[in-house]
Protein backbone atom coordinates (compact mmCIF):
# COMPACT_ATOMS: atom_id res chain seq x y z
CA UNK A 1 0.00 0.00 0.00
CA UNK A 2 2.87 2.37 0.83
CA UNK A 3 4.45 1.81 -2.60
CA UNK A 4 1.11 2.51 -4.32
CA UNK A 5 0.71 5.77 -2.38
CA UNK A 6 4.29 6.74 -3.21
CA UNK A 7 3.75 6.00 -6.90
CA UNK A 8 0.63 8.19 -6.87
CA UNK A 9 2.67 11.09 -5.42
CA UNK A 10 5.38 10.54 -8.01
CA UNK A 11 2.87 10.57 -10.88
CA UNK A 12 1.09 13.67 -9.53
CA UNK A 13 4.40 15.43 -8.92
CA UNK A 14 5.61 14.70 -12.44
CA UNK A 15 2.29 15.88 -13.85
CA UNK A 16 2.58 19.18 -11.99
CA UNK A 17 6.25 19.72 -12.89
CA UNK A 18 6.11 18.68 -16.54
CA UNK A 19 2.77 20.15 -17.59
CA UNK A 20 2.81 23.38 -15.62
CA UNK A 21 -0.79 22.57 -14.70
CA UNK A 22 -0.61 24.54 -11.47
CA UNK A 23 0.47 28.07 -12.29
CA UNK A 24 -1.89 30.23 -10.25
CA UNK A 25 -0.59 31.48 -6.93
CA UNK A 26 -3.54 29.99 -5.02
CA UNK A 27 -2.68 26.58 -6.43
CA UNK A 28 1.02 26.90 -5.62
CA UNK A 29 0.39 25.38 -2.19
CA UNK A 30 -0.91 22.25 -3.92
CA UNK A 31 2.08 22.28 -6.23
CA UNK A 32 4.54 22.57 -3.34
CA UNK A 33 2.79 19.82 -1.38
CA UNK A 34 2.76 17.45 -4.35
CA UNK A 35 6.39 18.30 -5.15
CA UNK A 36 7.35 17.55 -1.55
CA UNK A 37 5.32 14.35 -1.68
CA UNK A 38 7.23 13.37 -4.82
CA UNK A 39 10.60 13.78 -3.11
CA UNK A 40 9.44 11.91 -0.01
CA UNK A 41 8.08 9.11 -2.21
CA UNK A 42 11.39 8.81 -4.08
CA UNK A 43 13.22 8.53 -0.76
CA UNK A 44 10.79 5.85 0.43
CA UNK A 45 11.44 3.83 -2.73
CA UNK A 46 15.19 4.11 -2.13
CA UNK A 47 14.78 3.09 1.53
CA UNK A 48 12.72 0.03 0.56
CA UNK A 49 15.16 -0.94 -2.19
CA UNK A 50 18.24 -0.55 -0.02
CA UNK A 51 16.65 -2.57 2.80
CA UNK A 52 16.75 -5.61 0.53
CA UNK A 53 19.91 -4.68 -1.39
CA UNK A 54 22.08 -4.64 1.74
CA UNK A 55 21.88 -8.41 2.25
CA UNK A 56 22.28 -9.37 -1.41
CA UNK A 57 25.51 -10.34 -3.07
CA UNK A 58 26.62 -8.18 -5.97
CA UNK A 59 25.01 -9.42 -9.18
CA UNK A 60 26.06 -7.74 -12.43
CA UNK A 61 23.36 -9.63 -14.34
CA UNK A 62 20.68 -7.99 -12.18
CA UNK A 63 22.06 -4.54 -13.00
CA UNK A 64 22.25 -5.33 -16.71
CA UNK A 65 18.69 -6.69 -16.62
CA UNK A 66 17.42 -3.49 -14.96
CA UNK A 67 19.36 -1.36 -17.45
CA UNK A 68 17.92 -3.39 -20.33
CA UNK A 69 14.35 -3.08 -19.02
CA UNK A 70 14.65 0.67 -18.62
CA UNK A 71 16.20 1.05 -22.06
CA UNK A 72 13.57 -1.17 -23.71
CA UNK A 73 10.59 0.73 -22.28
CA UNK A 74 12.15 4.12 -22.95
CA UNK A 75 12.88 3.17 -26.56
CA UNK A 76 9.45 1.56 -27.05
CA UNK A 77 7.58 4.60 -25.72
CA UNK A 78 9.75 6.87 -27.87
CA UNK A 79 8.93 4.89 -31.00
CA UNK A 80 5.21 4.96 -30.17
CA UNK A 81 5.38 8.72 -29.64
CA UNK A 82 7.26 9.10 -32.91
CA UNK A 83 4.29 7.56 -34.72
CA UNK A 84 1.73 9.93 -33.16
CA UNK A 85 3.74 13.09 -32.42
CA UNK A 86 6.55 15.03 -33.97
CA UNK A 87 9.68 14.39 -31.92
CA UNK A 88 12.94 16.18 -32.56
CA UNK A 89 15.98 14.12 -33.49
CA UNK A 90 17.70 15.34 -30.32
CA UNK A 91 14.89 14.01 -28.12
CA UNK A 92 14.76 10.74 -30.04
CA UNK A 93 18.51 10.17 -29.61
CA UNK A 94 18.31 11.17 -25.94
CA UNK A 95 15.48 8.68 -25.41
CA UNK A 96 17.49 5.88 -27.01
CA UNK A 97 20.37 6.64 -24.63
CA UNK A 98 18.36 7.42 -21.48
CA UNK A 99 21.30 7.29 -19.06
CA UNK A 100 23.30 9.94 -20.90
CA UNK A 101 22.37 13.49 -20.02
CA UNK A 102 20.31 12.65 -16.95
CA UNK A 103 16.96 12.19 -18.72
CA UNK A 104 16.24 9.27 -16.40
CA UNK A 105 18.00 10.52 -13.29
CA UNK A 106 16.37 8.02 -10.92
CA UNK A 107 17.31 5.01 -13.03
CA UNK A 108 20.85 6.32 -13.45
CA UNK A 109 21.27 7.05 -9.75
CA UNK A 110 19.75 3.72 -8.67
CA UNK A 111 21.97 1.72 -11.03
CA UNK A 112 24.97 3.69 -9.74
CA UNK A 113 23.86 2.80 -6.20
CA UNK A 114 23.70 -0.86 -7.18
CA UNK A 115 27.24 -0.59 -8.56
CA UNK A 116 28.42 1.13 -5.37
CA UNK A 117 26.70 -1.40 -3.06
CA UNK A 118 29.82 -3.58 -2.53
CA UNK A 119 31.82 -0.51 -1.47
CA UNK A 120 28.99 0.73 0.75
CA UNK A 121 28.75 -2.73 2.35
CA UNK A 122 32.46 -2.48 3.22
CA UNK A 123 31.73 0.85 4.91
CA UNK A 124 28.95 -0.84 6.90
CA UNK A 125 31.51 -3.29 8.32
CA UNK A 126 33.38 -0.63 10.29
CA UNK A 127 32.99 -0.33 14.05
CA UNK A 128 29.53 0.77 15.26
CA UNK A 129 30.75 3.98 16.92
CA UNK A 130 32.90 4.95 13.93
CA UNK A 131 29.96 4.30 11.63
CA UNK A 132 27.72 6.47 13.79
CA UNK A 133 30.27 9.31 13.67
CA UNK A 134 30.62 8.82 9.91
CA UNK A 135 26.85 9.14 9.51
CA UNK A 136 26.83 12.43 11.42
CA UNK A 137 29.74 13.80 9.36
CA UNK A 138 28.10 12.65 6.12
CA UNK A 139 24.84 14.25 7.23
CA UNK A 140 26.64 17.55 7.70
CA UNK A 141 28.41 17.24 4.35
CA UNK A 142 25.35 16.13 2.38
CA UNK A 143 22.47 17.98 4.07
CA UNK A 144 23.80 21.08 5.75
CA UNK A 145 26.02 21.88 2.78
CA UNK A 146 22.93 22.38 0.61
CA UNK A 147 21.80 25.15 2.94
CA UNK A 148 25.07 27.01 2.41
CA UNK A 149 25.10 26.89 -1.39
CA UNK A 150 22.25 26.70 -3.86
CA UNK A 151 20.91 23.19 -4.28
CA UNK A 152 22.08 21.52 -7.45
CA UNK A 153 19.50 18.99 -8.53
CA UNK A 154 21.57 16.65 -10.67
CA UNK A 155 21.91 12.89 -10.73
CA UNK A 156 25.33 13.03 -9.03
CA UNK A 157 23.76 14.74 -6.01
CA UNK A 158 21.15 12.00 -5.97
CA UNK A 159 23.84 9.28 -6.07
CA UNK A 160 25.45 10.83 -3.00
CA UNK A 161 22.07 11.09 -1.26
CA UNK A 162 21.09 7.51 -2.18
CA UNK A 163 24.47 6.32 -0.85
CA UNK A 164 23.85 8.17 2.41
CA UNK A 165 20.40 6.57 2.71
CA UNK A 166 21.97 3.16 2.01
CA UNK A 167 24.41 3.60 4.88
CA UNK A 168 21.62 4.86 7.17
CA UNK A 169 19.46 1.84 6.35
CA UNK A 170 22.46 -0.46 6.83
CA UNK A 171 23.18 1.04 10.25
CA UNK A 172 19.53 0.78 11.28
CA UNK A 173 19.20 -2.78 10.05
CA UNK A 174 22.45 -3.97 11.62
CA UNK A 175 22.41 -2.22 14.97
CA UNK A 176 18.82 -1.27 15.73
CA UNK A 177 16.42 -3.58 13.88
CA UNK A 178 18.42 -6.78 14.44
CA UNK A 179 18.48 -6.07 18.20
CA UNK A 180 14.77 -5.26 18.42
CA UNK A 181 11.87 -7.61 19.09
CA UNK A 182 11.11 -7.56 15.33
CA UNK A 183 14.59 -8.39 14.05
CA UNK A 184 17.00 -11.21 14.54
CA UNK A 185 16.09 -14.87 14.42
mmCIF file with all atom_site columns, C-alpha atoms in Angstrom:
data_model
loop_
_atom_site.group_PDB
_atom_site.id
_atom_site.type_symbol
_atom_site.label_atom_id
_atom_site.label_alt_id
_atom_site.label_comp_id
_atom_site.label_asym_id
_atom_site.label_entity_id
_atom_site.label_seq_id
_atom_site.pdbx_PDB_ins_code
_atom_site.Cartn_x
_atom_site.Cartn_y
_atom_site.Cartn_z
_atom_site.occupancy
_atom_site.B_iso_or_equiv
_atom_site.pdbx_formal_charge
_atom_site.auth_seq_id
_atom_site.auth_comp_id
_atom_site.auth_asym_id
_atom_site.auth_atom_id
_atom_site.pdbx_PDB_model_num
ATOM 1   C CA . UNK A 1 1   ? 0.000  0.000   0.000   1.00 0.00 ? 1   UNK A CA 1
ATOM 2   C CA . UNK A 1 2   ? 2.871  2.370   0.828   1.00 0.00 ? 2   UNK A CA 1
ATOM 3   C CA . UNK A 1 3   ? 4.447  1.809   -2.597  1.00 0.00 ? 3   UNK A CA 1
ATOM 4   C CA . UNK A 1 4   ? 1.112  2.512   -4.325  1.00 0.00 ? 4   UNK A CA 1
ATOM 5   C CA . UNK A 1 5   ? 0.707  5.772   -2.380  1.00 0.00 ? 5   UNK A CA 1
ATOM 6   C CA . UNK A 1 6   ? 4.293  6.743   -3.211  1.00 0.00 ? 6   UNK A CA 1
ATOM 7   C CA . UNK A 1 7   ? 3.754  6.000   -6.896  1.00 0.00 ? 7   UNK A CA 1
ATOM 8   C CA . UNK A 1 8   ? 0.629  8.188   -6.867  1.00 0.00 ? 8   UNK A CA 1
ATOM 9   C CA . UNK A 1 9   ? 2.667  11.087  -5.420  1.00 0.00 ? 9   UNK A CA 1
ATOM 10  C CA . UNK A 1 10  ? 5.383  10.541  -8.014  1.00 0.00 ? 10  UNK A CA 1
ATOM 11  C CA . UNK A 1 11  ? 2.872  10.571  -10.876 1.00 0.00 ? 11  UNK A CA 1
ATOM 12  C CA . UNK A 1 12  ? 1.091  13.671  -9.530  1.00 0.00 ? 12  UNK A CA 1
ATOM 13  C CA . UNK A 1 13  ? 4.402  15.432  -8.917  1.00 0.00 ? 13  UNK A CA 1
ATOM 14  C CA . UNK A 1 14  ? 5.608  14.698  -12.443 1.00 0.00 ? 14  UNK A CA 1
ATOM 15  C CA . UNK A 1 15  ? 2.287  15.875  -13.847 1.00 0.00 ? 15  UNK A CA 1
ATOM 16  C CA . UNK A 1 16  ? 2.585  19.182  -11.985 1.00 0.00 ? 16  UNK A CA 1
ATOM 17  C CA . UNK A 1 17  ? 6.249  19.718  -12.895 1.00 0.00 ? 17  UNK A CA 1
ATOM 18  C CA . UNK A 1 18  ? 6.110  18.680  -16.538 1.00 0.00 ? 18  UNK A CA 1
ATOM 19  C CA . UNK A 1 19  ? 2.771  20.155  -17.594 1.00 0.00 ? 19  UNK A CA 1
ATOM 20  C CA . UNK A 1 20  ? 2.811  23.376  -15.621 1.00 0.00 ? 20  UNK A CA 1
ATOM 21  C CA . UNK A 1 21  ? -0.794 22.571  -14.695 1.00 0.00 ? 21  UNK A CA 1
ATOM 22  C CA . UNK A 1 22  ? -0.613 24.537  -11.471 1.00 0.00 ? 22  UNK A CA 1
ATOM 23  C CA . UNK A 1 23  ? 0.466  28.072  -12.288 1.00 0.00 ? 23  UNK A CA 1
ATOM 24  C CA . UNK A 1 24  ? -1.892 30.226  -10.252 1.00 0.00 ? 24  UNK A CA 1
ATOM 25  C CA . UNK A 1 25  ? -0.587 31.478  -6.927  1.00 0.00 ? 25  UNK A CA 1
ATOM 26  C CA . UNK A 1 26  ? -3.542 29.992  -5.021  1.00 0.00 ? 26  UNK A CA 1
ATOM 27  C CA . UNK A 1 27  ? -2.679 26.580  -6.427  1.00 0.00 ? 27  UNK A CA 1
ATOM 28  C CA . UNK A 1 28  ? 1.017  26.899  -5.625  1.00 0.00 ? 28  UNK A CA 1
ATOM 29  C CA . UNK A 1 29  ? 0.390  25.377  -2.194  1.00 0.00 ? 29  UNK A CA 1
ATOM 30  C CA . UNK A 1 30  ? -0.913 22.251  -3.916  1.00 0.00 ? 30  UNK A CA 1
ATOM 31  C CA . UNK A 1 31  ? 2.084  22.276  -6.232  1.00 0.00 ? 31  UNK A CA 1
ATOM 32  C CA . UNK A 1 32  ? 4.542  22.574  -3.344  1.00 0.00 ? 32  UNK A CA 1
ATOM 33  C CA . UNK A 1 33  ? 2.785  19.821  -1.380  1.00 0.00 ? 33  UNK A CA 1
ATOM 34  C CA . UNK A 1 34  ? 2.763  17.451  -4.353  1.00 0.00 ? 34  UNK A CA 1
ATOM 35  C CA . UNK A 1 35  ? 6.388  18.296  -5.150  1.00 0.00 ? 35  UNK A CA 1
ATOM 36  C CA . UNK A 1 36  ? 7.346  17.554  -1.550  1.00 0.00 ? 36  UNK A CA 1
ATOM 37  C CA . UNK A 1 37  ? 5.322  14.345  -1.679  1.00 0.00 ? 37  UNK A CA 1
ATOM 38  C CA . UNK A 1 38  ? 7.227  13.365  -4.823  1.00 0.00 ? 38  UNK A CA 1
ATOM 39  C CA . UNK A 1 39  ? 10.601 13.781  -3.105  1.00 0.00 ? 39  UNK A CA 1
ATOM 40  C CA . UNK A 1 40  ? 9.443  11.908  -0.010  1.00 0.00 ? 40  UNK A CA 1
ATOM 41  C CA . UNK A 1 41  ? 8.081  9.106   -2.209  1.00 0.00 ? 41  UNK A CA 1
ATOM 42  C CA . UNK A 1 42  ? 11.392 8.815   -4.081  1.00 0.00 ? 42  UNK A CA 1
ATOM 43  C CA . UNK A 1 43  ? 13.219 8.528   -0.757  1.00 0.00 ? 43  UNK A CA 1
ATOM 44  C CA . UNK A 1 44  ? 10.794 5.850   0.433   1.00 0.00 ? 44  UNK A CA 1
ATOM 45  C CA . UNK A 1 45  ? 11.441 3.825   -2.733  1.00 0.00 ? 45  UNK A CA 1
ATOM 46  C CA . UNK A 1 46  ? 15.190 4.109   -2.130  1.00 0.00 ? 46  UNK A CA 1
ATOM 47  C CA . UNK A 1 47  ? 14.782 3.089   1.527   1.00 0.00 ? 47  UNK A CA 1
ATOM 48  C CA . UNK A 1 48  ? 12.720 0.033   0.561   1.00 0.00 ? 48  UNK A CA 1
ATOM 49  C CA . UNK A 1 49  ? 15.162 -0.940  -2.194  1.00 0.00 ? 49  UNK A CA 1
ATOM 50  C CA . UNK A 1 50  ? 18.241 -0.551  -0.016  1.00 0.00 ? 50  UNK A CA 1
ATOM 51  C CA . UNK A 1 51  ? 16.654 -2.574  2.798   1.00 0.00 ? 51  UNK A CA 1
ATOM 52  C CA . UNK A 1 52  ? 16.750 -5.614  0.527   1.00 0.00 ? 52  UNK A CA 1
ATOM 53  C CA . UNK A 1 53  ? 19.915 -4.680  -1.391  1.00 0.00 ? 53  UNK A CA 1
ATOM 54  C CA . UNK A 1 54  ? 22.077 -4.640  1.745   1.00 0.00 ? 54  UNK A CA 1
ATOM 55  C CA . UNK A 1 55  ? 21.879 -8.410  2.252   1.00 0.00 ? 55  UNK A CA 1
ATOM 56  C CA . UNK A 1 56  ? 22.277 -9.374  -1.411  1.00 0.00 ? 56  UNK A CA 1
ATOM 57  C CA . UNK A 1 57  ? 25.514 -10.336 -3.072  1.00 0.00 ? 57  UNK A CA 1
ATOM 58  C CA . UNK A 1 58  ? 26.623 -8.183  -5.972  1.00 0.00 ? 58  UNK A CA 1
ATOM 59  C CA . UNK A 1 59  ? 25.011 -9.419  -9.180  1.00 0.00 ? 59  UNK A CA 1
ATOM 60  C CA . UNK A 1 60  ? 26.062 -7.738  -12.428 1.00 0.00 ? 60  UNK A CA 1
ATOM 61  C CA . UNK A 1 61  ? 23.360 -9.631  -14.343 1.00 0.00 ? 61  UNK A CA 1
ATOM 62  C CA . UNK A 1 62  ? 20.682 -7.991  -12.180 1.00 0.00 ? 62  UNK A CA 1
ATOM 63  C CA . UNK A 1 63  ? 22.063 -4.540  -12.995 1.00 0.00 ? 63  UNK A CA 1
ATOM 64  C CA . UNK A 1 64  ? 22.246 -5.333  -16.711 1.00 0.00 ? 64  UNK A CA 1
ATOM 65  C CA . UNK A 1 65  ? 18.689 -6.691  -16.619 1.00 0.00 ? 65  UNK A CA 1
ATOM 66  C CA . UNK A 1 66  ? 17.424 -3.487  -14.961 1.00 0.00 ? 66  UNK A CA 1
ATOM 67  C CA . UNK A 1 67  ? 19.356 -1.358  -17.446 1.00 0.00 ? 67  UNK A CA 1
ATOM 68  C CA . UNK A 1 68  ? 17.916 -3.394  -20.328 1.00 0.00 ? 68  UNK A CA 1
ATOM 69  C CA . UNK A 1 69  ? 14.355 -3.078  -19.021 1.00 0.00 ? 69  UNK A CA 1
ATOM 70  C CA . UNK A 1 70  ? 14.652 0.674   -18.616 1.00 0.00 ? 70  UNK A CA 1
ATOM 71  C CA . UNK A 1 71  ? 16.204 1.048   -22.063 1.00 0.00 ? 71  UNK A CA 1
ATOM 72  C CA . UNK A 1 72  ? 13.565 -1.169  -23.705 1.00 0.00 ? 72  UNK A CA 1
ATOM 73  C CA . UNK A 1 73  ? 10.587 0.726   -22.280 1.00 0.00 ? 73  UNK A CA 1
ATOM 74  C CA . UNK A 1 74  ? 12.148 4.122   -22.955 1.00 0.00 ? 74  UNK A CA 1
ATOM 75  C CA . UNK A 1 75  ? 12.882 3.166   -26.562 1.00 0.00 ? 75  UNK A CA 1
ATOM 76  C CA . UNK A 1 76  ? 9.446  1.558   -27.055 1.00 0.00 ? 76  UNK A CA 1
ATOM 77  C CA . UNK A 1 77  ? 7.579  4.601   -25.724 1.00 0.00 ? 77  UNK A CA 1
ATOM 78  C CA . UNK A 1 78  ? 9.754  6.874   -27.870 1.00 0.00 ? 78  UNK A CA 1
ATOM 79  C CA . UNK A 1 79  ? 8.927  4.888   -30.997 1.00 0.00 ? 79  UNK A CA 1
ATOM 80  C CA . UNK A 1 80  ? 5.206  4.965   -30.169 1.00 0.00 ? 80  UNK A CA 1
ATOM 81  C CA . UNK A 1 81  ? 5.376  8.725   -29.637 1.00 0.00 ? 81  UNK A CA 1
ATOM 82  C CA . UNK A 1 82  ? 7.258  9.105   -32.915 1.00 0.00 ? 82  UNK A CA 1
ATOM 83  C CA . UNK A 1 83  ? 4.286  7.558   -34.716 1.00 0.00 ? 83  UNK A CA 1
ATOM 84  C CA . UNK A 1 84  ? 1.728  9.927   -33.159 1.00 0.00 ? 84  UNK A CA 1
ATOM 85  C CA . UNK A 1 85  ? 3.737  13.085  -32.423 1.00 0.00 ? 85  UNK A CA 1
ATOM 86  C CA . UNK A 1 86  ? 6.547  15.035  -33.972 1.00 0.00 ? 86  UNK A CA 1
ATOM 87  C CA . UNK A 1 87  ? 9.675  14.392  -31.921 1.00 0.00 ? 87  UNK A CA 1
ATOM 88  C CA . UNK A 1 88  ? 12.944 16.176  -32.558 1.00 0.00 ? 88  UNK A CA 1
ATOM 89  C CA . UNK A 1 89  ? 15.978 14.122  -33.494 1.00 0.00 ? 89  UNK A CA 1
ATOM 90  C CA . UNK A 1 90  ? 17.696 15.342  -30.321 1.00 0.00 ? 90  UNK A CA 1
ATOM 91  C CA . UNK A 1 91  ? 14.891 14.006  -28.121 1.00 0.00 ? 91  UNK A CA 1
ATOM 92  C CA . UNK A 1 92  ? 14.765 10.744  -30.042 1.00 0.00 ? 92  UNK A CA 1
ATOM 93  C CA . UNK A 1 93  ? 18.512 10.169  -29.612 1.00 0.00 ? 93  UNK A CA 1
ATOM 94  C CA . UNK A 1 94  ? 18.307 11.169  -25.942 1.00 0.00 ? 94  UNK A CA 1
ATOM 95  C CA . UNK A 1 95  ? 15.479 8.678   -25.409 1.00 0.00 ? 95  UNK A CA 1
ATOM 96  C CA . UNK A 1 96  ? 17.490 5.878   -27.008 1.00 0.00 ? 96  UNK A CA 1
ATOM 97  C CA . UNK A 1 97  ? 20.366 6.645   -24.630 1.00 0.00 ? 97  UNK A CA 1
ATOM 98  C CA . UNK A 1 98  ? 18.363 7.416   -21.475 1.00 0.00 ? 98  UNK A CA 1
ATOM 99  C CA . UNK A 1 99  ? 21.298 7.289   -19.065 1.00 0.00 ? 99  UNK A CA 1
ATOM 100 C CA . UNK A 1 100 ? 23.301 9.942   -20.896 1.00 0.00 ? 100 UNK A CA 1
ATOM 101 C CA . UNK A 1 101 ? 22.373 13.494  -20.021 1.00 0.00 ? 101 UNK A CA 1
ATOM 102 C CA . UNK A 1 102 ? 20.312 12.652  -16.950 1.00 0.00 ? 102 UNK A CA 1
ATOM 103 C CA . UNK A 1 103 ? 16.964 12.186  -18.718 1.00 0.00 ? 103 UNK A CA 1
ATOM 104 C CA . UNK A 1 104 ? 16.240 9.269   -16.400 1.00 0.00 ? 104 UNK A CA 1
ATOM 105 C CA . UNK A 1 105 ? 17.996 10.525  -13.289 1.00 0.00 ? 105 UNK A CA 1
ATOM 106 C CA . UNK A 1 106 ? 16.374 8.016   -10.923 1.00 0.00 ? 106 UNK A CA 1
ATOM 107 C CA . UNK A 1 107 ? 17.306 5.006   -13.027 1.00 0.00 ? 107 UNK A CA 1
ATOM 108 C CA . UNK A 1 108 ? 20.852 6.315   -13.454 1.00 0.00 ? 108 UNK A CA 1
ATOM 109 C CA . UNK A 1 109 ? 21.273 7.052   -9.746  1.00 0.00 ? 109 UNK A CA 1
ATOM 110 C CA . UNK A 1 110 ? 19.750 3.724   -8.666  1.00 0.00 ? 110 UNK A CA 1
ATOM 111 C CA . UNK A 1 111 ? 21.969 1.724   -11.033 1.00 0.00 ? 111 UNK A CA 1
ATOM 112 C CA . UNK A 1 112 ? 24.966 3.691   -9.743  1.00 0.00 ? 112 UNK A CA 1
ATOM 113 C CA . UNK A 1 113 ? 23.860 2.804   -6.195  1.00 0.00 ? 113 UNK A CA 1
ATOM 114 C CA . UNK A 1 114 ? 23.702 -0.865  -7.181  1.00 0.00 ? 114 UNK A CA 1
ATOM 115 C CA . UNK A 1 115 ? 27.245 -0.594  -8.563  1.00 0.00 ? 115 UNK A CA 1
ATOM 116 C CA . UNK A 1 116 ? 28.416 1.132   -5.366  1.00 0.00 ? 116 UNK A CA 1
ATOM 117 C CA . UNK A 1 117 ? 26.698 -1.400  -3.059  1.00 0.00 ? 117 UNK A CA 1
ATOM 118 C CA . UNK A 1 118 ? 29.823 -3.585  -2.525  1.00 0.00 ? 118 UNK A CA 1
ATOM 119 C CA . UNK A 1 119 ? 31.819 -0.506  -1.467  1.00 0.00 ? 119 UNK A CA 1
ATOM 120 C CA . UNK A 1 120 ? 28.991 0.729   0.754   1.00 0.00 ? 120 UNK A CA 1
ATOM 121 C CA . UNK A 1 121 ? 28.746 -2.726  2.348   1.00 0.00 ? 121 UNK A CA 1
ATOM 122 C CA . UNK A 1 122 ? 32.461 -2.479  3.222   1.00 0.00 ? 122 UNK A CA 1
ATOM 123 C CA . UNK A 1 123 ? 31.734 0.852   4.906   1.00 0.00 ? 123 UNK A CA 1
ATOM 124 C CA . UNK A 1 124 ? 28.951 -0.837  6.896   1.00 0.00 ? 124 UNK A CA 1
ATOM 125 C CA . UNK A 1 125 ? 31.505 -3.291  8.324   1.00 0.00 ? 125 UNK A CA 1
ATOM 126 C CA . UNK A 1 126 ? 33.378 -0.633  10.291  1.00 0.00 ? 126 UNK A CA 1
ATOM 127 C CA . UNK A 1 127 ? 32.987 -0.326  14.050  1.00 0.00 ? 127 UNK A CA 1
ATOM 128 C CA . UNK A 1 128 ? 29.530 0.773   15.257  1.00 0.00 ? 128 UNK A CA 1
ATOM 129 C CA . UNK A 1 129 ? 30.751 3.975   16.915  1.00 0.00 ? 129 UNK A CA 1
ATOM 130 C CA . UNK A 1 130 ? 32.904 4.950   13.930  1.00 0.00 ? 130 UNK A CA 1
ATOM 131 C CA . UNK A 1 131 ? 29.963 4.295   11.627  1.00 0.00 ? 131 UNK A CA 1
ATOM 132 C CA . UNK A 1 132 ? 27.716 6.474   13.792  1.00 0.00 ? 132 UNK A CA 1
ATOM 133 C CA . UNK A 1 133 ? 30.268 9.307   13.672  1.00 0.00 ? 133 UNK A CA 1
ATOM 134 C CA . UNK A 1 134 ? 30.619 8.823   9.910   1.00 0.00 ? 134 UNK A CA 1
ATOM 135 C CA . UNK A 1 135 ? 26.847 9.142   9.507   1.00 0.00 ? 135 UNK A CA 1
ATOM 136 C CA . UNK A 1 136 ? 26.829 12.435  11.416  1.00 0.00 ? 136 UNK A CA 1
ATOM 137 C CA . UNK A 1 137 ? 29.738 13.798  9.364   1.00 0.00 ? 137 UNK A CA 1
ATOM 138 C CA . UNK A 1 138 ? 28.102 12.650  6.124   1.00 0.00 ? 138 UNK A CA 1
ATOM 139 C CA . UNK A 1 139 ? 24.836 14.248  7.229   1.00 0.00 ? 139 UNK A CA 1
ATOM 140 C CA . UNK A 1 140 ? 26.642 17.547  7.698   1.00 0.00 ? 140 UNK A CA 1
ATOM 141 C CA . UNK A 1 141 ? 28.408 17.239  4.351   1.00 0.00 ? 141 UNK A CA 1
ATOM 142 C CA . UNK A 1 142 ? 25.351 16.128  2.383   1.00 0.00 ? 142 UNK A CA 1
ATOM 143 C CA . UNK A 1 143 ? 22.467 17.975  4.069   1.00 0.00 ? 143 UNK A CA 1
ATOM 144 C CA . UNK A 1 144 ? 23.803 21.079  5.752   1.00 0.00 ? 144 UNK A CA 1
ATOM 145 C CA . UNK A 1 145 ? 26.016 21.883  2.779   1.00 0.00 ? 145 UNK A CA 1
ATOM 146 C CA . UNK A 1 146 ? 22.933 22.384  0.606   1.00 0.00 ? 146 UNK A CA 1
ATOM 147 C CA . UNK A 1 147 ? 21.801 25.154  2.943   1.00 0.00 ? 147 UNK A CA 1
ATOM 148 C CA . UNK A 1 148 ? 25.073 27.009  2.412   1.00 0.00 ? 148 UNK A CA 1
ATOM 149 C CA . UNK A 1 149 ? 25.103 26.888  -1.385  1.00 0.00 ? 149 UNK A CA 1
ATOM 150 C CA . UNK A 1 150 ? 22.246 26.700  -3.856  1.00 0.00 ? 150 UNK A CA 1
ATOM 151 C CA . UNK A 1 151 ? 20.908 23.193  -4.284  1.00 0.00 ? 151 UNK A CA 1
ATOM 152 C CA . UNK A 1 152 ? 22.083 21.521  -7.446  1.00 0.00 ? 152 UNK A CA 1
ATOM 153 C CA . UNK A 1 153 ? 19.503 18.988  -8.532  1.00 0.00 ? 153 UNK A CA 1
ATOM 154 C CA . UNK A 1 154 ? 21.566 16.648  -10.671 1.00 0.00 ? 154 UNK A CA 1
ATOM 155 C CA . UNK A 1 155 ? 21.912 12.885  -10.726 1.00 0.00 ? 155 UNK A CA 1
ATOM 156 C CA . UNK A 1 156 ? 25.331 13.034  -9.032  1.00 0.00 ? 156 UNK A CA 1
ATOM 157 C CA . UNK A 1 157 ? 23.762 14.742  -6.005  1.00 0.00 ? 157 UNK A CA 1
ATOM 158 C CA . UNK A 1 158 ? 21.150 11.996  -5.972  1.00 0.00 ? 158 UNK A CA 1
ATOM 159 C CA . UNK A 1 159 ? 23.840 9.280   -6.074  1.00 0.00 ? 159 UNK A CA 1
ATOM 160 C CA . UNK A 1 160 ? 25.449 10.831  -3.002  1.00 0.00 ? 160 UNK A CA 1
ATOM 161 C CA . UNK A 1 161 ? 22.073 11.094  -1.260  1.00 0.00 ? 161 UNK A CA 1
ATOM 162 C CA . UNK A 1 162 ? 21.094 7.515   -2.184  1.00 0.00 ? 162 UNK A CA 1
ATOM 163 C CA . UNK A 1 163 ? 24.470 6.321   -0.845  1.00 0.00 ? 163 UNK A CA 1
ATOM 164 C CA . UNK A 1 164 ? 23.850 8.173   2.408   1.00 0.00 ? 164 UNK A CA 1
ATOM 165 C CA . UNK A 1 165 ? 20.398 6.571   2.705   1.00 0.00 ? 165 UNK A CA 1
ATOM 166 C CA . UNK A 1 166 ? 21.970 3.159   2.005   1.00 0.00 ? 166 UNK A CA 1
ATOM 167 C CA . UNK A 1 167 ? 24.412 3.602   4.883   1.00 0.00 ? 167 UNK A CA 1
ATOM 168 C CA . UNK A 1 168 ? 21.621 4.861   7.175   1.00 0.00 ? 168 UNK A CA 1
ATOM 169 C CA . UNK A 1 169 ? 19.462 1.836   6.354   1.00 0.00 ? 169 UNK A CA 1
ATOM 170 C CA . UNK A 1 170 ? 22.457 -0.456  6.832   1.00 0.00 ? 170 UNK A CA 1
ATOM 171 C CA . UNK A 1 171 ? 23.179 1.037   10.248  1.00 0.00 ? 171 UNK A CA 1
ATOM 172 C CA . UNK A 1 172 ? 19.532 0.780   11.278  1.00 0.00 ? 172 UNK A CA 1
ATOM 173 C CA . UNK A 1 173 ? 19.197 -2.783  10.051  1.00 0.00 ? 173 UNK A CA 1
ATOM 174 C CA . UNK A 1 174 ? 22.455 -3.975  11.616  1.00 0.00 ? 174 UNK A CA 1
ATOM 175 C CA . UNK A 1 175 ? 22.415 -2.218  14.970  1.00 0.00 ? 175 UNK A CA 1
ATOM 176 C CA . UNK A 1 176 ? 18.821 -1.271  15.727  1.00 0.00 ? 176 UNK A CA 1
ATOM 177 C CA . UNK A 1 177 ? 16.423 -3.582  13.879  1.00 0.00 ? 177 UNK A CA 1
ATOM 178 C CA . UNK A 1 178 ? 18.420 -6.782  14.440  1.00 0.00 ? 178 UNK A CA 1
ATOM 179 C CA . UNK A 1 179 ? 18.477 -6.069  18.195  1.00 0.00 ? 179 UNK A CA 1
ATOM 180 C CA . UNK A 1 180 ? 14.768 -5.257  18.417  1.00 0.00 ? 180 UNK A CA 1
ATOM 181 C CA . UNK A 1 181 ? 11.872 -7.608  19.086  1.00 0.00 ? 181 UNK A CA 1
ATOM 182 C CA . UNK A 1 182 ? 11.109 -7.557  15.328  1.00 0.00 ? 182 UNK A CA 1
ATOM 183 C CA . UNK A 1 183 ? 14.587 -8.391  14.048  1.00 0.00 ? 183 UNK A CA 1
ATOM 184 C CA . UNK A 1 184 ? 17.003 -11.213 14.543  1.00 0.00 ? 184 UNK A CA 1
ATOM 185 C CA . UNK A 1 185 ? 16.094 -14.865 14.419  1.00 0.00 ? 185 UNK A CA 1
#
